[in-house]
Amino acid sequence: MSGEVIGKGRIEAFSDGVIAIIITIMVLELKVPHGTAFADLLPIVPVLLSYALSFVYVGIYWNNHHHLLQAARGITGPIMWANLHLLFWMSLIPFVTSWIGETRDTVAPVASYGIVLLMTAAAYQLLATMLARHDGPGSQLGQAIGTDRKGTLSLVLYASGIAASLRWPDIGLAIYVAVAVIWFIPDRRVERVLSDERP
Amino acid sequence: MSGEVIGKGRIEAFSDGVIAIIITIMVLELKVPHGTAFADLLPIVPVLLSYALSFVYVGIYWNNHHHLLQAARGITGPIMWANLHLLFWMSLIPFVTSWIGETRDTVAPVASYGIVLLMTAAAYQLLATMLARHDGPGSQLGQAIGTDRKGTLSLVLYASGIAASLRWPDIGLAIYVAVAVIWFIPDRRVERVLSDERP
Amino acid sequence: MSGEVIGKGRIEAFSDGVIAIIITIMVLELKVPHGTAFADLLPIVPVLLSYALSFVYVGIYWNNHHHLLQAARGITGPIMWANLHLLFWMSLIPFVTSWIGETRDTVAPVASYGIVLLMTAAAYQLLATMLARHDGPGSQLGQAIGTDRKGTLSLVLYASGIAASLRWPDIGLAIYVAVAVIWFIPDRRVERVLSDERP
Amino acid sequence: MSGEVIGKGRIEAFSDGVIAIIITIMVLELKVPHGTAFADLLPIVPVLLSYALSFVYVGIYWNNHHHLLQAARGITGPIMWANLHLLFWMSLIPFVTSWIGETRDTVAPVASYGIVLLMTAAAYQLLATMLARHDGPGSQLGQAIGTDRKGTLSLVLYASGIAASLRWPDIGLAIYVAVAVIWFIPDRRVERVLSDERP
C-alpha cells in the first residue's frame, strides 16, 4: 500500500542511535565525588544500582525491538510514529533513574519510575500490535505475538509495582526487578517461529 | 557531474546520528527534583510539555528528511551543506525548548522558539528545493515538491506565531502546535508519487 | 597484506558517530538565560557565533573525511589509529569553542582554539598521507593528495593565526574564519580525479 | 540453532554507537576555565591526560571489538548480553576518568579506575570466549583465541596495578599505561588467522 515506503534499515539505525544515547547518558548522572576516599563512593552506590537496573531494562528493549523489527515485513507512517512514541517513553528512563538514585527508595520516585516503565511497555505493545496487524494474522509476527501472555503479564506487574510503591517503595522496586528478570530472556516466541521458517 | 560523488548512505547515517542526539539531549534538561514528593514534579510539567512538543517536531523532521533523501537521486557538495545548514538550526531546538520550559509562556522565549522553527523550516525548504532542482523537473522529487503548499503555509504560520507571541505568547505557542499537527502526517505527496512508480 | 582486515564501513560509521556527537554537544554550552527578555540573549551571542564557526569547521572535516575514506582502498591498524588521533583532536573543539564563547576575544582562548585547529589539521594531513602511501602513488588518492597545497597553506595560516592572537586576538580569529572559508569548498582535487575515473 | 537469529550488523552498529558516545562524553568533563590566561589551563592538564589515556583505552576496545565481531560467525541471545555487559563496564570509564582527573594520583580514584579496567577486560574475555565456543574449536576464532596469553597477562597486570595503587597510586597508573601500550597493537593473532584464510 501507499504507506509502506519507509525503509526498515533507517528506522532501525535511528532507533539504535537514540537507544544507544539513552543507555549511555544515564552514566552522566554518576557525579564525581569531591573526596578522594573509597568511602566517598558510598553515596553513589544507590545511583549505580539504579543505573544498572535501567541499563538492563534499556538493553532488554533494544534486544526485543531488534527481534521485532527483524521479523516485521513493512513499516508505515503510523508504525513509524508508534516507534517514536516508544522512544519518547524510553527517553524518560534516565530522568526517573536519576530521581530514584538520588532519593533512594521513596514513594514518588519509585512510583514515577514504574509509571515510565508501564508507559514504555504499553508503547512497545502498541508497536508490536501494529506491526503484527500490518503483516497479517498468518505472518510470522502475527503468529508470534498472537497470545502475548508475557506482555500482558508485565503490564499487570508494573501496575502492581506502582500500587505497592505508594505504600512500600521497596516492594515496588522488587517487582520492577522481577519484570526485568522475566524479560531478560529474549522473546523465544518470535525466535522459535523465525527459526521454524528458516530450516 | 563532478559534484555527485557523495554517498547518500553516509549523509543519511550522519544526519540520523545528529538528529538522534538532538532528540535525546533535550531530556537532559529535565532536572531531577530535589524533593521526594509527587508535588516536586509540578515545576517540571511545563519543561516536559515543551520537551514533548519538540520531540514531535524533531520526529517530524526526521520522518520528512527520511522521505526526502529516499526520493533524491544524488547529493552534491552544496546539497551536503544545505543539509548541514538544516541540522544547525535543528540543533538549536533543544536550547529554545529549555528556555520555554524554564520560563513558561513569556514573550522572548516563545518568539525565539518560533524563530528557530521558522529558520529550520526555511532550511528544510531550501534543501528540498536544491534536491528537486538537481533531480530535474521531470523527476519524482521535482513533481512531488512541485507546488509545495504545505511548506509555504507552515512558513506563513510560523511568522504569524512569532508575531502573535510578541503580544500573546500563548497564542504563539498554540500556532506552533497547530503546525506540528499539520506536519504530523508524513508527506503524502512524495509517498504517492513514489508508490505510483513502484507498482 | 595482514594489516588490511579492517572494514572501511565500520570505521566510517564509528567516525560518523563521534563527529555527530562532537558537532551536537557544543550546543549544550548554550546556557539557557535566567531572564525572559530578548536582552537576556545578548550574552549568548558570542557563544552562538563561536558555535556556528566550530559547526562549520566540524562540518568541513566530516565532508573531507567522507571524501578521503571514500577514495581510500584499504584500512590498516596504523591508519585506524591515525583516524582515532584525528577524532581525539576534533573532540577538543567543543572545549575550546566554549572557552572562546565565554571569554570572548582574549589571548589564551583564541590561541588555544588555534592550537586545537592546527593539531586537528595536522592529524588530518597525517591520515591522508598514510592512506595515500598505503594505496600507492599511482592510485586515485596518491594522485589527488599529490601536491597538497591547500593542506600546507592552512597549516601555515593556523600557525600565523596563533601567533597573531598572542597580540591581537581579533586578527587570530579572523584568520581562522578565513581558513574555514578556504576549506568550505569540498576537496575538488579528490572529486575531480574520482569523476575522471568514473566516466 | 534457535538462538542465532540476531544480526551481526545491528549489534555492531549499536556497539559502535555506545562506544562513540562513551569516547566523546568524556570531553564534557573538561570544564571551561573561568579565567582567560594560559595559566588557567594548568588545573585542566591532569584531566586532559586522564582523558587521553581513557581515549586510547576506549579506542583499543573499539578496535579489538571490531576484529572480534568481524571474525565471529554468529550471535546468540547470551552473546548479545555478554556484549551489553562489556558495554556496561566500558560506560563507567568516563566516571572513573573524571575522578582521577579531578583528584590526581590518590589511592581510591586510581584503584577504582583499575577495577573498572579489570572488569571491562574480564567482560571482553568472557565475550571472546563465548564467541569462540559458539563457533567451535576448529573455527577461525577458536584457533585465534586459543591460548590467549595477552588477555590473561593484562588481567594479571590490572590486578597488580590495583594492588600497587593502594600504596603508590603513581605506580598503579604506570601499570595501566603499560597495559594500554601492550594492547595498542591490534590483535595480530586474529588478523593472522584471518589473512591465512583469505589468500
mmCIF file of C-alpha atoms in Angstrom, chain C residues 80-165:
data_model
loop_
_atom_site.group_PDB
_atom_site.id
_atom_site.type_symbol
_atom_site.label_atom_id
_atom_site.label_comp_id
_atom_site.label_asym_id
_atom_site.label_seq_id
_atom_site.Cartn_x
_atom_site.Cartn_y
_atom_site.Cartn_z
ATOM 1 C CA MET C 80 42.798 3.213 12.155
ATOM 2 C CA TRP C 81 44.886 4.804 14.910
ATOM 3 C CA ALA C 82 45.638 7.835 12.701
ATOM 4 C CA ASN C 83 41.863 8.171 12.346
ATOM 5 C CA LEU C 84 41.315 7.957 16.127
ATOM 6 C CA HIS C 85 44.119 10.510 16.571
ATOM 7 C CA LEU C 86 42.212 12.888 14.284
ATOM 8 C CA LEU C 87 38.992 12.287 16.257
ATOM 9 C CA PHE C 88 40.829 12.988 19.528
ATOM 10 C CA TRP C 89 41.860 16.472 18.426
ATOM 11 C CA MET C 90 38.433 17.148 16.923
ATOM 12 C CA SER C 91 36.865 16.159 20.252
ATOM 13 C CA LEU C 92 38.674 19.085 21.884
ATOM 14 C CA ILE C 93 36.966 21.585 19.568
ATOM 15 C CA PRO C 94 33.824 21.861 21.797
ATOM 16 C CA PHE C 95 36.058 22.629 24.794
ATOM 17 C CA VAL C 96 37.987 25.495 23.169
ATOM 18 C CA THR C 97 34.795 26.711 21.483
ATOM 19 C CA SER C 98 33.163 27.140 24.881
ATOM 20 C CA TRP C 99 36.219 28.903 26.259
ATOM 21 C CA ILE C 100 36.145 31.448 23.408
ATOM 22 C CA GLY C 101 32.387 31.812 23.732
ATOM 23 C CA GLU C 102 32.541 32.582 27.425
ATOM 24 C CA THR C 103 35.590 34.821 27.464
ATOM 25 C CA ARG C 104 35.224 36.490 24.061
ATOM 26 C CA ASP C 105 38.286 37.599 22.180
ATOM 27 C CA THR C 106 41.047 37.218 24.733
ATOM 28 C CA VAL C 107 44.535 35.910 24.087
ATOM 29 C CA ALA C 108 44.686 32.450 25.666
ATOM 30 C CA PRO C 109 41.288 31.154 24.486
ATOM 31 C CA VAL C 110 41.808 32.314 20.895
ATOM 32 C CA ALA C 111 45.348 30.910 20.800
ATOM 33 C CA SER C 112 44.155 27.602 22.325
ATOM 34 C CA TYR C 113 41.402 27.402 19.737
ATOM 35 C CA GLY C 114 44.037 27.859 17.032
ATOM 36 C CA ILE C 115 46.266 25.190 18.551
ATOM 37 C CA VAL C 116 43.437 22.655 18.543
ATOM 38 C CA LEU C 117 42.604 23.568 14.926
ATOM 39 C CA LEU C 118 46.289 23.252 13.980
ATOM 40 C CA MET C 119 46.621 19.837 15.643
ATOM 41 C CA THR C 120 43.365 18.661 14.021
ATOM 42 C CA ALA C 121 44.618 19.805 10.610
ATOM 43 C CA ALA C 122 47.983 18.112 11.153
ATOM 44 C CA ALA C 123 46.216 14.905 12.214
ATOM 45 C CA TYR C 124 44.082 15.071 9.061
ATOM 46 C CA GLN C 125 47.191 15.554 6.905
ATOM 47 C CA LEU C 126 48.840 12.578 8.604
ATOM 48 C CA LEU C 127 45.786 10.391 7.965
ATOM 49 C CA ALA C 128 45.590 11.498 4.321
ATOM 50 C CA THR C 129 49.308 10.848 3.799
ATOM 51 C CA MET C 130 49.107 7.383 5.348
ATOM 52 C CA LEU C 131 46.083 6.495 3.221
ATOM 53 C CA ALA C 132 47.779 7.776 0.052
ATOM 54 C CA ARG C 133 51.003 5.889 0.855
ATOM 55 C CA HIS C 134 49.034 2.709 1.504
ATOM 56 C CA ASP C 135 47.224 2.981 -1.813
ATOM 57 C CA GLY C 136 50.403 3.792 -3.718
ATOM 58 C CA PRO C 137 51.487 6.809 -5.807
ATOM 59 C CA GLY C 138 49.577 5.609 -8.889
ATOM 60 C CA SER C 139 46.274 5.341 -7.018
ATOM 61 C CA GLN C 140 43.429 7.860 -7.078
ATOM 62 C CA LEU C 141 44.312 9.078 -3.631
ATOM 63 C CA GLY C 142 48.049 9.162 -4.349
ATOM 64 C CA GLN C 143 47.436 11.455 -7.309
ATOM 65 C CA ALA C 144 44.770 13.543 -5.619
ATOM 66 C CA ILE C 145 46.755 14.274 -2.481
ATOM 67 C CA GLY C 146 49.985 14.633 -4.505
ATOM 68 C CA THR C 147 50.969 18.244 -4.083
ATOM 69 C CA ASP C 148 48.642 19.210 -1.274
ATOM 70 C CA ARG C 149 48.853 22.982 -1.404
ATOM 71 C CA LYS C 150 45.615 23.728 0.416
ATOM 72 C CA GLY C 151 46.585 21.474 3.336
ATOM 73 C CA THR C 152 50.020 23.053 3.704
ATOM 74 C CA LEU C 153 48.596 26.549 3.321
ATOM 75 C CA SER C 154 46.057 26.013 6.102
ATOM 76 C CA LEU C 155 48.761 24.733 8.473
ATOM 77 C CA VAL C 156 50.734 27.935 7.799
ATOM 78 C CA LEU C 157 47.612 30.053 8.298
ATOM 79 C CA TYR C 158 46.754 28.374 11.615
ATOM 80 C CA ALA C 159 50.291 29.000 12.860
ATOM 81 C CA SER C 160 50.006 32.645 11.763
ATOM 82 C CA GLY C 161 46.625 32.917 13.477
ATOM 83 C CA ILE C 162 48.038 31.566 16.726
ATOM 84 C CA ALA C 163 50.994 33.961 16.563
ATOM 85 C CA ALA C 164 48.711 36.907 15.758
ATOM 86 C CA SER C 165 46.271 36.014 18.543
#
